[in-house]
Coordinates of N, CA and C and ligand atoms in Angstrom, one line a residue:
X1 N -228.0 114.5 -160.2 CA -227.1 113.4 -159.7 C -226.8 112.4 -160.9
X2 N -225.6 112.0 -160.8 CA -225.3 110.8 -162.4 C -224.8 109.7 -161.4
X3 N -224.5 108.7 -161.9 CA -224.7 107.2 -162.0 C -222.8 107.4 -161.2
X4 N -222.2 108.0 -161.5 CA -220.7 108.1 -161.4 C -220.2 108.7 -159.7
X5 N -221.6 109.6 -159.8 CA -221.3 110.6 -158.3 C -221.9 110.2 -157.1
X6 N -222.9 108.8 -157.5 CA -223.5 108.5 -156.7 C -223.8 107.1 -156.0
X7 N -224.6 106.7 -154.7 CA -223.7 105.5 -154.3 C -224.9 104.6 -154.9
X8 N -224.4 103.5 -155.5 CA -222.9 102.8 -154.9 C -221.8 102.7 -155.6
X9 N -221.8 104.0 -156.3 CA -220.3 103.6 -157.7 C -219.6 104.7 -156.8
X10 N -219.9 105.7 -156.8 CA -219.0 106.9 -155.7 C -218.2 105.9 -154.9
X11 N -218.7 105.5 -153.6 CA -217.9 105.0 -152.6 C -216.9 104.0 -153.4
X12 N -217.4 102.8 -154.2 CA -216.6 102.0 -154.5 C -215.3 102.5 -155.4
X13 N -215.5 103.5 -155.9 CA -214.2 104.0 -156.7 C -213.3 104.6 -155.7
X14 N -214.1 105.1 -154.7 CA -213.1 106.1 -153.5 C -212.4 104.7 -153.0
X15 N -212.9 103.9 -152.7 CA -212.1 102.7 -151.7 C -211.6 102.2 -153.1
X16 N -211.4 101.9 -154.1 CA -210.7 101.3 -155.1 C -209.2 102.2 -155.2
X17 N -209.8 103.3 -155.4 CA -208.8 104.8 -155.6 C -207.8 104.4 -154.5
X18 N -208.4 104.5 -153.2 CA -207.4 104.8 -151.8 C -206.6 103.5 -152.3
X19 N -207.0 102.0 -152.3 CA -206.2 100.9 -152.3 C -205.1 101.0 -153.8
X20 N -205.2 101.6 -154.5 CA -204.1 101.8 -155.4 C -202.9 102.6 -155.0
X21 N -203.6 103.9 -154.4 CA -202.7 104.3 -153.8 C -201.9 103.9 -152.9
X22 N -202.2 103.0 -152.2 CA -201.5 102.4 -151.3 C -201.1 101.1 -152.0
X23 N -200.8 101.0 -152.9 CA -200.0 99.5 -153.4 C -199.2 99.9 -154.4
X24 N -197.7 100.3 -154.3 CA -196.5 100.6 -155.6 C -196.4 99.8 -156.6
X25 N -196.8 99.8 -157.1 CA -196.2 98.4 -158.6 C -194.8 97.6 -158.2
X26 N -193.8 99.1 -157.6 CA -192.4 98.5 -157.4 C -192.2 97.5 -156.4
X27 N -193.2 97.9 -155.1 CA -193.1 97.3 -153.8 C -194.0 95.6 -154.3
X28 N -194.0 95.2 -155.3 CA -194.3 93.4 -155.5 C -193.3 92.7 -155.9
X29 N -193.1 92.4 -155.3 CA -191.5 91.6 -155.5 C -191.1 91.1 -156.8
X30 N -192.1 90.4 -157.7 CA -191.7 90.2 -158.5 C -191.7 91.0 -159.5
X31 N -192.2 92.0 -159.2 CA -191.9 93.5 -160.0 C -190.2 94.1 -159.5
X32 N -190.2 94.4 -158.3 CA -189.5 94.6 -157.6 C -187.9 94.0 -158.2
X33 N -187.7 92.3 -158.5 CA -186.7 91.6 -158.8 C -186.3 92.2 -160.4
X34 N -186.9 93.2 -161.2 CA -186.5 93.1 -162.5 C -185.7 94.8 -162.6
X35 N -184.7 95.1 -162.7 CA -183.9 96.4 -162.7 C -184.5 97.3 -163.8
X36 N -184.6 98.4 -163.9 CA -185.2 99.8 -164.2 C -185.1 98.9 -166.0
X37 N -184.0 98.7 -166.4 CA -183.9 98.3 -167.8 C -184.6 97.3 -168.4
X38 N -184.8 96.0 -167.7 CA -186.0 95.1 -167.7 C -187.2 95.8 -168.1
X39 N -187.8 96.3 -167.2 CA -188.7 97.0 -166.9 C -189.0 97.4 -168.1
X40 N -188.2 98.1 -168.5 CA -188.4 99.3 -170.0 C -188.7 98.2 -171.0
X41 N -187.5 97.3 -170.7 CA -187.7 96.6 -172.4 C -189.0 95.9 -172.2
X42 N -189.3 95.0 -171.1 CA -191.1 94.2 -171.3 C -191.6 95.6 -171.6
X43 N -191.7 96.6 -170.9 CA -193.0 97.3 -171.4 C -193.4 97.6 -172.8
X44 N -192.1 98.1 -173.5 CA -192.1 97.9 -175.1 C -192.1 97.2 -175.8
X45 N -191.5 95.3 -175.2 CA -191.6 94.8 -176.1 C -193.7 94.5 -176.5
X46 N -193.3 93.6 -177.5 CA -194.7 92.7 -178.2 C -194.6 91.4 -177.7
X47 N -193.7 91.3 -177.4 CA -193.8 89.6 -176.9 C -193.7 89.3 -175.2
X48 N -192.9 90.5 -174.5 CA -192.9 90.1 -173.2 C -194.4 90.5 -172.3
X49 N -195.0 91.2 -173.0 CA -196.1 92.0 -172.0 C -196.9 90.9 -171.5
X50 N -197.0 89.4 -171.5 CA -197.6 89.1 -170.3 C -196.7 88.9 -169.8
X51 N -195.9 88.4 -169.9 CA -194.6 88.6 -168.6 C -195.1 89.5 -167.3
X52 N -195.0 90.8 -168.1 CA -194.6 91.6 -166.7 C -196.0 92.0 -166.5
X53 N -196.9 92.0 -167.3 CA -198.5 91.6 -166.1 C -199.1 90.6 -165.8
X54 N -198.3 89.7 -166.0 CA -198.2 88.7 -165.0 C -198.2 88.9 -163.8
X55 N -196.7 89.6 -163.8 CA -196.0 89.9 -162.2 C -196.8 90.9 -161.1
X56 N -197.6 91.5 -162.6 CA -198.0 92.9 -161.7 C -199.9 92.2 -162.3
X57 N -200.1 91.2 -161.5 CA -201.5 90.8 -161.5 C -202.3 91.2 -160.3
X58 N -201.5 91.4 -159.2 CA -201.8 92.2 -158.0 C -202.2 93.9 -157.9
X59 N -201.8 94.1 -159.0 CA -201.5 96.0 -158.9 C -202.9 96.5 -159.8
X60 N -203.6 97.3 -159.2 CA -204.9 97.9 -160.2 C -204.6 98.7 -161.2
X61 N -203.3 99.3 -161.2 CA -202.6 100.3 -162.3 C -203.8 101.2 -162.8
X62 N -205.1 101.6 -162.2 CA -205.7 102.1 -162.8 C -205.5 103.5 -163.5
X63 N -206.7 104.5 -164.6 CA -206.4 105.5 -164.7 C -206.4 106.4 -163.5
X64 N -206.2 107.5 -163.5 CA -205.6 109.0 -163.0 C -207.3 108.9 -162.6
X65 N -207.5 109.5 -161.4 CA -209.4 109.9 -160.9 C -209.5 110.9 -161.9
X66 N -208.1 111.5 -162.7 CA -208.7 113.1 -163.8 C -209.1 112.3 -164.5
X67 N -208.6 111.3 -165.2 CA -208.5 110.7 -166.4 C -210.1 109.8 -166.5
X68 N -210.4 109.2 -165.3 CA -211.4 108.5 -164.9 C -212.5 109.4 -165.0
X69 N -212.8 110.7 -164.6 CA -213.6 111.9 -164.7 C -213.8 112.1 -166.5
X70 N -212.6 111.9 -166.8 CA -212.5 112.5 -168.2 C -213.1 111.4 -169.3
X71 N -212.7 110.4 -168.7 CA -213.5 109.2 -169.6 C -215.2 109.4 -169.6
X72 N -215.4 109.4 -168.4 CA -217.1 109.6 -168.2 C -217.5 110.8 -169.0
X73 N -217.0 112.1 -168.6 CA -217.6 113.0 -169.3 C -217.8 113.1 -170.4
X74 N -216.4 112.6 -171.6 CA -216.9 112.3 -172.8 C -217.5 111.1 -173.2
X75 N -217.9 110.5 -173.0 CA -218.6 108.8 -173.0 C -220.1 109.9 -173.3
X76 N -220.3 110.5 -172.4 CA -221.6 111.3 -172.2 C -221.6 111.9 -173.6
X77 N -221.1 112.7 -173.5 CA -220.9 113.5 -174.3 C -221.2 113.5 -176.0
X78 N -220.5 112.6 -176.0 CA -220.3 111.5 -177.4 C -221.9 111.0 -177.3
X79 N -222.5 110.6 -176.2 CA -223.9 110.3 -176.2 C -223.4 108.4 -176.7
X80 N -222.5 108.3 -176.0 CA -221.9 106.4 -176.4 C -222.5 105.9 -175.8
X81 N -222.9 105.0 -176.5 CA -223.9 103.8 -176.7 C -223.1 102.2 -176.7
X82 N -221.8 102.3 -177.3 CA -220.9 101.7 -177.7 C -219.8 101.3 -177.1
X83 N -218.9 100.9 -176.7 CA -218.0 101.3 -176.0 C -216.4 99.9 -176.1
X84 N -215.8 100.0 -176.1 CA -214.6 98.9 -176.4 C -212.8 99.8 -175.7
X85 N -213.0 98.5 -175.0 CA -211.8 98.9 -173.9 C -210.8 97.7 -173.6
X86 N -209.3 98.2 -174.3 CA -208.2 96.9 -173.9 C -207.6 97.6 -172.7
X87 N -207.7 96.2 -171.9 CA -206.9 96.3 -170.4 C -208.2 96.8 -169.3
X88 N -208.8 95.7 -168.6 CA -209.6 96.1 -167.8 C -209.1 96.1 -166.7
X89 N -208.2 95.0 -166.1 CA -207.0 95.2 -164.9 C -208.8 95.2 -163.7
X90 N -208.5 95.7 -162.3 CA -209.5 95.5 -161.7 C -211.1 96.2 -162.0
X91 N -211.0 97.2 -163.4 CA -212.2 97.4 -163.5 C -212.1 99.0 -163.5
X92 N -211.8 99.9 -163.1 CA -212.0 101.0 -162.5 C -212.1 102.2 -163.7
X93 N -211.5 102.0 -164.6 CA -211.7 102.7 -165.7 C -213.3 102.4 -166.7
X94 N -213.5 101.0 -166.3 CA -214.7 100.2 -166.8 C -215.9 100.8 -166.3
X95 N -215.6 101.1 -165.3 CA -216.9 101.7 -164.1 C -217.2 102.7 -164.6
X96 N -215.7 104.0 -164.7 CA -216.3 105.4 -165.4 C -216.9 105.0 -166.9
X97 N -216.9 104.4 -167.6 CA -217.6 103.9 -169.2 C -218.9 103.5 -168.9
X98 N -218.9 102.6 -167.7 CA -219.8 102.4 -168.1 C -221.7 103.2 -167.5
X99 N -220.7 103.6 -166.0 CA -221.4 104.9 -165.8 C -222.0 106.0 -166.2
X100 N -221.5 106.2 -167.7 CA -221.9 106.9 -168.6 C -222.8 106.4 -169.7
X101 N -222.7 105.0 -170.0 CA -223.7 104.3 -170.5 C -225.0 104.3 -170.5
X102 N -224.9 104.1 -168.9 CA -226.0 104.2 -167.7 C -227.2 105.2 -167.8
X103 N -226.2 106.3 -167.9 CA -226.7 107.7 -167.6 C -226.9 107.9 -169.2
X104 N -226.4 107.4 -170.2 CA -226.8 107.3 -171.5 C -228.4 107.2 -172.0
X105 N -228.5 106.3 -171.1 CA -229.7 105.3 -171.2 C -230.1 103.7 -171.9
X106 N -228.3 103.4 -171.8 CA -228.4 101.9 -171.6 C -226.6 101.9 -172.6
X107 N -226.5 100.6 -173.0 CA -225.4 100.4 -174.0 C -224.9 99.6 -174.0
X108 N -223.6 99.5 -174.5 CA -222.9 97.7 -174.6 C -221.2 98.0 -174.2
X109 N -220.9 97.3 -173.2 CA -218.8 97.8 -173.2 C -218.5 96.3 -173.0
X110 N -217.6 96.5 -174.2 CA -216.7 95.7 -174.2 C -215.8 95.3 -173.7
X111 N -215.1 94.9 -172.6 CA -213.5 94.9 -172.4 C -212.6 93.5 -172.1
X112 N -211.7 94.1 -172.1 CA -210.8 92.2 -172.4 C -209.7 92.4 -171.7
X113 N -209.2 91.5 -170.9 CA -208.3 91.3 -169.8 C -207.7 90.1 -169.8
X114 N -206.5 89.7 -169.8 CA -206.2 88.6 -169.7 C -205.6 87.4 -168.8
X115 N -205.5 88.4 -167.5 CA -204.9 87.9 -166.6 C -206.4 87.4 -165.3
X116 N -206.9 85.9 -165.3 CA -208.1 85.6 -164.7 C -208.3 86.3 -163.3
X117 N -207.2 86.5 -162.4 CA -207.7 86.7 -161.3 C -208.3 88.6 -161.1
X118 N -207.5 88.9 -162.3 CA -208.1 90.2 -162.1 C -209.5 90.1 -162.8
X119 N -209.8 89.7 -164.1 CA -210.9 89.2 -164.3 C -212.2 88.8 -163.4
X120 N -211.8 88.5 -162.1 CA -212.6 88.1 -161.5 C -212.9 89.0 -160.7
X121 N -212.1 89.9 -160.1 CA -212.1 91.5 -159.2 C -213.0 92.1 -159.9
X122 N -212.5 92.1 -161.3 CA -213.3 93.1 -162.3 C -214.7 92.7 -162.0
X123 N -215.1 91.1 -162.3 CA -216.7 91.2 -162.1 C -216.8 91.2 -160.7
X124 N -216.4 91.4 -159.7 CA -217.2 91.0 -158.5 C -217.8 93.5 -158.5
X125 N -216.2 93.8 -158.9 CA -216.7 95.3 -159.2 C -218.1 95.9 -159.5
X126 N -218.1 95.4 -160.7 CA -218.8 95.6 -161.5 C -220.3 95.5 -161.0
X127 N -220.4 93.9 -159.9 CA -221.4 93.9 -159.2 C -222.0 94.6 -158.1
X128 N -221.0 95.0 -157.4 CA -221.0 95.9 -156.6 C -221.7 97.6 -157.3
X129 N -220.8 97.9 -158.5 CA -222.0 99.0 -159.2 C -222.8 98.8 -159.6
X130 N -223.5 97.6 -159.9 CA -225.0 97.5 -160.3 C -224.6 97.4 -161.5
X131 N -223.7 97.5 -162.7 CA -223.6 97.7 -163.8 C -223.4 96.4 -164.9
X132 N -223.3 95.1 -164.0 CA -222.6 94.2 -165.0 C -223.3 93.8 -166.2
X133 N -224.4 94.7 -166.5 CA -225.6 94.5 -167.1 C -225.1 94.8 -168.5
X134 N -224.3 96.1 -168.1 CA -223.5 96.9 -169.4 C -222.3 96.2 -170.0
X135 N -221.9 95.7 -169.4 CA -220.7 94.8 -169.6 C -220.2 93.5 -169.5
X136 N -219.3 93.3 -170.8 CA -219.3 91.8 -171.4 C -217.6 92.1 -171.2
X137 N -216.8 91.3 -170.9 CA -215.7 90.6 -170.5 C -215.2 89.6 -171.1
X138 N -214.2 89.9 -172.6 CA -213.8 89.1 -172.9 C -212.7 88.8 -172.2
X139 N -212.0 87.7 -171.7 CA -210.7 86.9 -171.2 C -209.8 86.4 -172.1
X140 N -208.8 86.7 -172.5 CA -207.9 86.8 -172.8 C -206.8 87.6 -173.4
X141 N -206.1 87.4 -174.8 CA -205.2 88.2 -174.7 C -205.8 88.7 -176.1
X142 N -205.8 90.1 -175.7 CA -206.7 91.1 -176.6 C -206.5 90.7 -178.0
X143 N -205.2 90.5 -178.3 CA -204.8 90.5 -180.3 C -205.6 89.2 -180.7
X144 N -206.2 88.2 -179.7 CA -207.6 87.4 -180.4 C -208.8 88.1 -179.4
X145 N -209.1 88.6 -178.5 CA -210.6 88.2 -178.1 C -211.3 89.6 -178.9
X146 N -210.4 90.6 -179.7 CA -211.1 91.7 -180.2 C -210.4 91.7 -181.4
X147 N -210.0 90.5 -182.0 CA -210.4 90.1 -183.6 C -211.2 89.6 -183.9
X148 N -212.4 89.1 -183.6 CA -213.8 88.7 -183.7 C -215.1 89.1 -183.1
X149 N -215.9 89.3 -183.9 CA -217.4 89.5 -183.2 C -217.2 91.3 -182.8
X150 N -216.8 92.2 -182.9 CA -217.1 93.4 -182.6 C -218.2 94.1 -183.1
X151 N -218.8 94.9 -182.5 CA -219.8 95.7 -182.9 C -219.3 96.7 -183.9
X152 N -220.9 96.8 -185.3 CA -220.1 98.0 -186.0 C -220.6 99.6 -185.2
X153 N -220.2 100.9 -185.5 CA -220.4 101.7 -185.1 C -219.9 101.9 -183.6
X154 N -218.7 101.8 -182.9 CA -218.1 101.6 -181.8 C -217.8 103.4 -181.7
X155 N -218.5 103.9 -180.5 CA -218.5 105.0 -179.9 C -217.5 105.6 -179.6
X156 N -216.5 104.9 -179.2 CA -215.5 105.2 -177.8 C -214.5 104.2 -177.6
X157 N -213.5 103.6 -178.1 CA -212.1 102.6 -177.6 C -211.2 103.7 -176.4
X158 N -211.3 102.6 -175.7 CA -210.1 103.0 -174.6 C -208.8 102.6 -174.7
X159 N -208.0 102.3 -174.8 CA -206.9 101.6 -175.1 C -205.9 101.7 -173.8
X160 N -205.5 101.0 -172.8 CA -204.8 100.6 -171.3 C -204.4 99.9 -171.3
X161 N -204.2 99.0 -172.4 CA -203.1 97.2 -171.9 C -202.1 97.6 -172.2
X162 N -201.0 96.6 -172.9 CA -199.6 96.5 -172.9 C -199.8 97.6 -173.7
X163 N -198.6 98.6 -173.7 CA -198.7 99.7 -174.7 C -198.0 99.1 -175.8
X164 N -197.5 98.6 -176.0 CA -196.6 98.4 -177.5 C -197.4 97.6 -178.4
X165 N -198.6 97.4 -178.0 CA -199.9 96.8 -178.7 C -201.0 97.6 -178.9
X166 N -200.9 98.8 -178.8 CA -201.6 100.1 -179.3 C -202.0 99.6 -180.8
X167 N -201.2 100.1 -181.5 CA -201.3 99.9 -182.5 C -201.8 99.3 -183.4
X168 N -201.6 97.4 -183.0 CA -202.1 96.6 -183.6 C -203.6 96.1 -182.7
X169 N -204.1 96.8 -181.7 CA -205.6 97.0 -181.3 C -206.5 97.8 -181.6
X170 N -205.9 98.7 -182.5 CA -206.6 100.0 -183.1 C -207.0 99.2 -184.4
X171 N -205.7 98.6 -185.0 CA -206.0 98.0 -186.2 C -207.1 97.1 -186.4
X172 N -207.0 96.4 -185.5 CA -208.3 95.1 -185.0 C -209.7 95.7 -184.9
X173 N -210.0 97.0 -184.2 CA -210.6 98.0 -183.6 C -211.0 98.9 -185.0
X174 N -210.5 99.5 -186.3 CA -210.6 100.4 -186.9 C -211.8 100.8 -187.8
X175 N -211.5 99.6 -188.4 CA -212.9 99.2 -189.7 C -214.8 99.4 -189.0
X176 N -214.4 99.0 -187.4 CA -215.7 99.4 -186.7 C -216.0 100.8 -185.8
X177 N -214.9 101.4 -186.2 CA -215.1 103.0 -185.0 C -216.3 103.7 -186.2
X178 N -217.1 104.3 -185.3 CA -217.7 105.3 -186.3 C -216.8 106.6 -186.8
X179 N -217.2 107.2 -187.6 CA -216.8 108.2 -188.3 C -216.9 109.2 -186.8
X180 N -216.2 109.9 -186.2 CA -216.1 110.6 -184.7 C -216.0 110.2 -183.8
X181 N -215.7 108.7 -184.1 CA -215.6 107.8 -182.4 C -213.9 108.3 -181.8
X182 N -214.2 108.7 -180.5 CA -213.2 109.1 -180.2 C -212.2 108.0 -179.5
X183 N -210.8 108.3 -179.9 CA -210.0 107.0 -179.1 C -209.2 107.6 -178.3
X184 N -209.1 106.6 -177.3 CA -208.7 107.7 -175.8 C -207.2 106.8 -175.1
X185 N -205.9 107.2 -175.2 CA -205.1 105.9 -174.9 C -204.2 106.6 -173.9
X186 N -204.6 105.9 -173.2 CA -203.6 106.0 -171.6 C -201.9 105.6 -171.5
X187 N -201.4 107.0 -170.9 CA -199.5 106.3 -171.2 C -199.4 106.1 -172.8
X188 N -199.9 107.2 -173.4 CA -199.4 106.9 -174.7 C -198.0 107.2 -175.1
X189 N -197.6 108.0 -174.3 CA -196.1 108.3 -175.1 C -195.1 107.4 -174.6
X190 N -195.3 106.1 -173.5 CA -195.1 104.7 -173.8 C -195.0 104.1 -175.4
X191 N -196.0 104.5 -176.3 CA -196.2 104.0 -177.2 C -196.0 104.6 -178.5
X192 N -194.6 105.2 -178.9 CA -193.9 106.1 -179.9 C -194.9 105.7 -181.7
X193 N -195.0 104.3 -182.2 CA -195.7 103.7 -182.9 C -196.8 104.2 -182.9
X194 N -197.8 104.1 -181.6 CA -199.5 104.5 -182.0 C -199.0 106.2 -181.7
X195 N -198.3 106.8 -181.5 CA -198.4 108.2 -181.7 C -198.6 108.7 -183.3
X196 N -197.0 107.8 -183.8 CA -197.1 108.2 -184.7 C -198.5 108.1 -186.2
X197 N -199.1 106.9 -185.6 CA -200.4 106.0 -186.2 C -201.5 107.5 -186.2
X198 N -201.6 107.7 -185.0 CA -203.3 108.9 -184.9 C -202.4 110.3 -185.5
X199 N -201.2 110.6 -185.6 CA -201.0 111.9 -185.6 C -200.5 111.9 -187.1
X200 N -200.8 110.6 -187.9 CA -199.8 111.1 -189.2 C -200.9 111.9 -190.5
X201 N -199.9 113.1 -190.7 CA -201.1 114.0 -191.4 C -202.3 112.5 -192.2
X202 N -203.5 113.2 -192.7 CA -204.8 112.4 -193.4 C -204.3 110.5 -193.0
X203 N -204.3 110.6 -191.9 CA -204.2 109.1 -191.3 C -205.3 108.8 -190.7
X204 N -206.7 109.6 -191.4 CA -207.6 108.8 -190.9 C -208.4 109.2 -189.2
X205 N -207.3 109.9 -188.8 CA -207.3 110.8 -187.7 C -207.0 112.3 -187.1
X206 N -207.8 112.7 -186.4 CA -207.3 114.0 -185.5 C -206.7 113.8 -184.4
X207 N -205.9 114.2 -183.7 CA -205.2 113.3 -182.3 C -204.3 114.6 -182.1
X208 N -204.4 114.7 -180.5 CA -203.8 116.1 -179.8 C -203.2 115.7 -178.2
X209 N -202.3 115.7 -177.8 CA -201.9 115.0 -176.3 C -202.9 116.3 -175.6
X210 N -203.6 115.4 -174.4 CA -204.6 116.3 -173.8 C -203.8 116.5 -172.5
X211 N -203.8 115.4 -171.9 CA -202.9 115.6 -170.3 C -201.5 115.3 -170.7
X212 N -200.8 115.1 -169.6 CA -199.4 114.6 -169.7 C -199.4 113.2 -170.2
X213 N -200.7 112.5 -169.6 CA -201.0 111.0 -169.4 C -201.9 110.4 -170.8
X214 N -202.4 111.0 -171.6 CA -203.4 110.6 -172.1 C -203.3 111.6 -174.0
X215 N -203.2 110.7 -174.6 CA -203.7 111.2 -176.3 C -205.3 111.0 -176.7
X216 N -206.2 112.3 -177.2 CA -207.2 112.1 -177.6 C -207.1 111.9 -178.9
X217 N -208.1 111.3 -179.8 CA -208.0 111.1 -180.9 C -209.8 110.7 -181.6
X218 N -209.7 111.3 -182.9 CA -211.2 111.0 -183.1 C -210.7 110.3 -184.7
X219 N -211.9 109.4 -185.2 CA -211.8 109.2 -186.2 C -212.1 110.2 -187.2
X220 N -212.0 110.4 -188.4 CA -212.4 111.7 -189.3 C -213.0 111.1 -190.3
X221 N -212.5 109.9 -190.6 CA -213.4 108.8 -191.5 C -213.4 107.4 -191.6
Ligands
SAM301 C1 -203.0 99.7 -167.0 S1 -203.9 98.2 -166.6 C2 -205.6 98.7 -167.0 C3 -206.2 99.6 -166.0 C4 -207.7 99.8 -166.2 N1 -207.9 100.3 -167.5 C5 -208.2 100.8 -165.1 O1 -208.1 102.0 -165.3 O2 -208.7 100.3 -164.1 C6 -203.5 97.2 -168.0 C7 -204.2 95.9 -167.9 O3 -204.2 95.3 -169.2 C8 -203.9 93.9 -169.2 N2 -203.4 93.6 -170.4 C9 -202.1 93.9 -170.9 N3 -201.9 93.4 -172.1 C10 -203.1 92.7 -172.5 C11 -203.4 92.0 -173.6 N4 -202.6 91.8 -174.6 N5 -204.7 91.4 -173.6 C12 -205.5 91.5 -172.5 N6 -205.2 92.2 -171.4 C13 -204.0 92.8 -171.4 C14 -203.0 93.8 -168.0 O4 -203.1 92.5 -167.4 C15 -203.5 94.9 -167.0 O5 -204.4 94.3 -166.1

């Protein structure tokens, strides 16, 4: 049995899971009011992304249950101790991190969220898994709360917030990844810039698109 498959984190992801599914990003009105082309440009730009997670502070946007599976297993794997994640949103990607932690036999996750009310979902979550033990919550908006104070030797970065800030979170993020810390970024090809960052030959990186949804990537040095 692991920490992931078992209750009380099992049920709470199943009932997290079902409630995403049942809430469209599109069907929130104020998501809803912005035309397909809006849409595109906040998501890419650098300046509008609290804008439009603002709007969408209601929506858990979580990862894929594959992606969520996939996080845990390498967390394990990796034997991470460590862990640093932008974009906590209600938590659910947090859970699989830090489930693996757990089952690690203890560790430290970082994650930073900017928008309070989800912030607060996130820890009521988190208490509900027993886990908040593992996890520190920075609040606000990532390009300061993970320019200071990071751990060296960071196991594992998640990367989930605005995508068009890939990039310059890795940067913030880089000087502390270990040498094989693997980085794992969700909707990457949202993000044409951090593609090109992990894939450019001796860039410091190995990096392979795994799912349709997801680029793995390890540090090499
Ligand atoms: C896709 S959701 C994260 C989903 C979460 N990883 C999960 O699987 O449950 C992205 C989240 O990142 C947050 N976010 C976006 N840009 C951010 C920033 N610059 N700093 C902090 N949080 C940010 C948004 O408010 C949103 O809740």
């Amino acid at each position: 049995m692991t920490t992931l498959t078992a209750s009380p984190l099992a049920p709470l992801l199943d009932r997290l899971f079902r409630n995403a599914d049942a809430l469209s990003p599109l069907a929130i009105p104020a998501v809803a009011a912005l035309s397909a082309e809006e849409r595109e440009r906040m998501l890419r730009s650098k300046t509008e992304y609290l804008d439009l997670y603002t709007r969408l502070k209601d929506a858990p946007l979580p990862v894929s249950r594959e992606t969520g599976r996939l996080l845990y297993l390498l967390a394990r794997s990796a034997k991470a101790s460590c862990v640093v994640e932008f974009g906590t949103s209600f938590g659910i990607s947090t859970l699989h991190l830090a489930a693996a932690l757990r089952d690690n036999g203890g560790g430290r996750l970082i994650t930073t969220e900017f928008e309070p009310s989800k912030v607060a979902r996130a820890r009521d979550n988190f208490e509900v898994a027993g886990l908040s033990d593992l996890i520190e919550i920075r609040v606000g908006d990532a390009l300061q709360t993970l320019s200071q104070e990071l751990p060296s030797n960071i196991d594992l970065l998640l990367l989930d917030g605005a995508k068009s800030l890939y990039p310059e979170i890795l940067a913030l993020v880089e000087a502390q990844l270990r040498p094989g810390a693997l980085i794992i970024a969700d909707n990457a090809d949202d993000s044409p810039a951090y593609l090109a960052r992990v894939r450019a030959p001796n860039g410091g990186y190995l990096s392979t698109p795994f799912t349709s949804d997801v680029e793995l990537s390890i540090r090499v040095s």
